[in-house]
């Protein structure tokens, strides 16, 4: 795919705003659902505090988080399969309802083994919806600009919900953890109900003779796609880098003589920038080739976080946060849109499921590898982050090998 002619920035931005306004209703329905879900998504944030306050050790809390992380990987892959077979609408509804029931049971569980089992299941069910939600957005958009706009709106809803959820969760946790988890369950149930009531699966195109065989091949067919494998590897490496904002950054802030309040201010700066600027930033990069946007964004994230280790002043640390936040803003929606352009017909759920699995592998391995590197020495972590940032940027670029005859450059389907 070649980029659309850049034109004057104001014209390009107006086109993107027009694209956002013209998005089909299903994009807004799914985004409304994710907003509700994220406002009430308390369990991953508060489960460690809940367990330690009940007398469990930090090691036990880590075990629960580890099992939940493995569940996230399984949930994405299962969700991808269900999205392509059961349909987007009922996969999302199933995820919301089952997660609601399991989450409501958490405050009434006694033995640690029961908590591990139930939270592990929640790790699965709470991520089943993700491939289906992404596939639902992609079903009704055809061009790269529309994909960017759809995922820009979706991300804006996620970020707004997460910001509101932190406040609401803190209030509920201060009152009662039972109220916290019951509130989480109510949000999941409402998410499932909203989608089941309002969303309708898009009509599927008539299958060609060879498409039933491709669908039956499932993930085996998807994993034969080398371009997808390169993208998945890039995703895992990039998420390892990004997750250091919650692993290496707080460690460095403490070592530099600052406290939790200072770390909170830095993360608050990141949240404010994302809420205010991510959608406009997505519109600004919509006219460029996504491979190069992803590469530039990953370089910014890697450079911003790697420079953290050199800064011992809050102002300079804030500058590094701005740098890696800029990278985050221009890559988040572009990655989903780019993957949408890679996806063959009838495989959207599975491609999105593999993307979600790669994402959770990166975010799950990041704390382990980052913590181990920091134990060797801060220089080891920040050097590793810099190298991984460069690697993730390189993996975004199209390989130099010859393309198959008739294959276009860049994305394999869709246009600007």
Coordinates of N, CA and C in Angstrom, one line a residue, residues 6 24 54 65 123 161 242 283 370:
X6 N 0.2 13.5 1.0 CA 0.1 14.2 2.2 C -0.8 15.4 2.2
X24 N -19.2 3.6 11.0 CA -20.5 2.9 11.2 C -20.9 2.7 12.7
X54 N -5.2 -9.7 53.0 CA -5.8 -10.9 53.5 C -4.8 -11.8 54.2
X65 N -0.8 -13.6 39.9 CA -0.6 -12.8 38.7 C -0.1 -13.6 37.5
X123 N -8.5 -14.7 34.0 CA -7.5 -14.3 33.0 C -7.9 -14.8 31.6
X161 N -12.0 5.0 29.9 CA -12.5 4.0 30.9 C -11.4 3.7 31.9
X242 N 7.9 -1.4 26.3 CA 6.9 -0.5 26.9 C 6.6 -0.8 28.4
X283 N -4.7 10.7 13.6 CA -5.1 11.4 12.4 C -3.9 12.0 11.7
X370 N 12.9 -7.7 32.8 CA 13.3 -6.4 33.3 C 13.9 -6.4 34.7

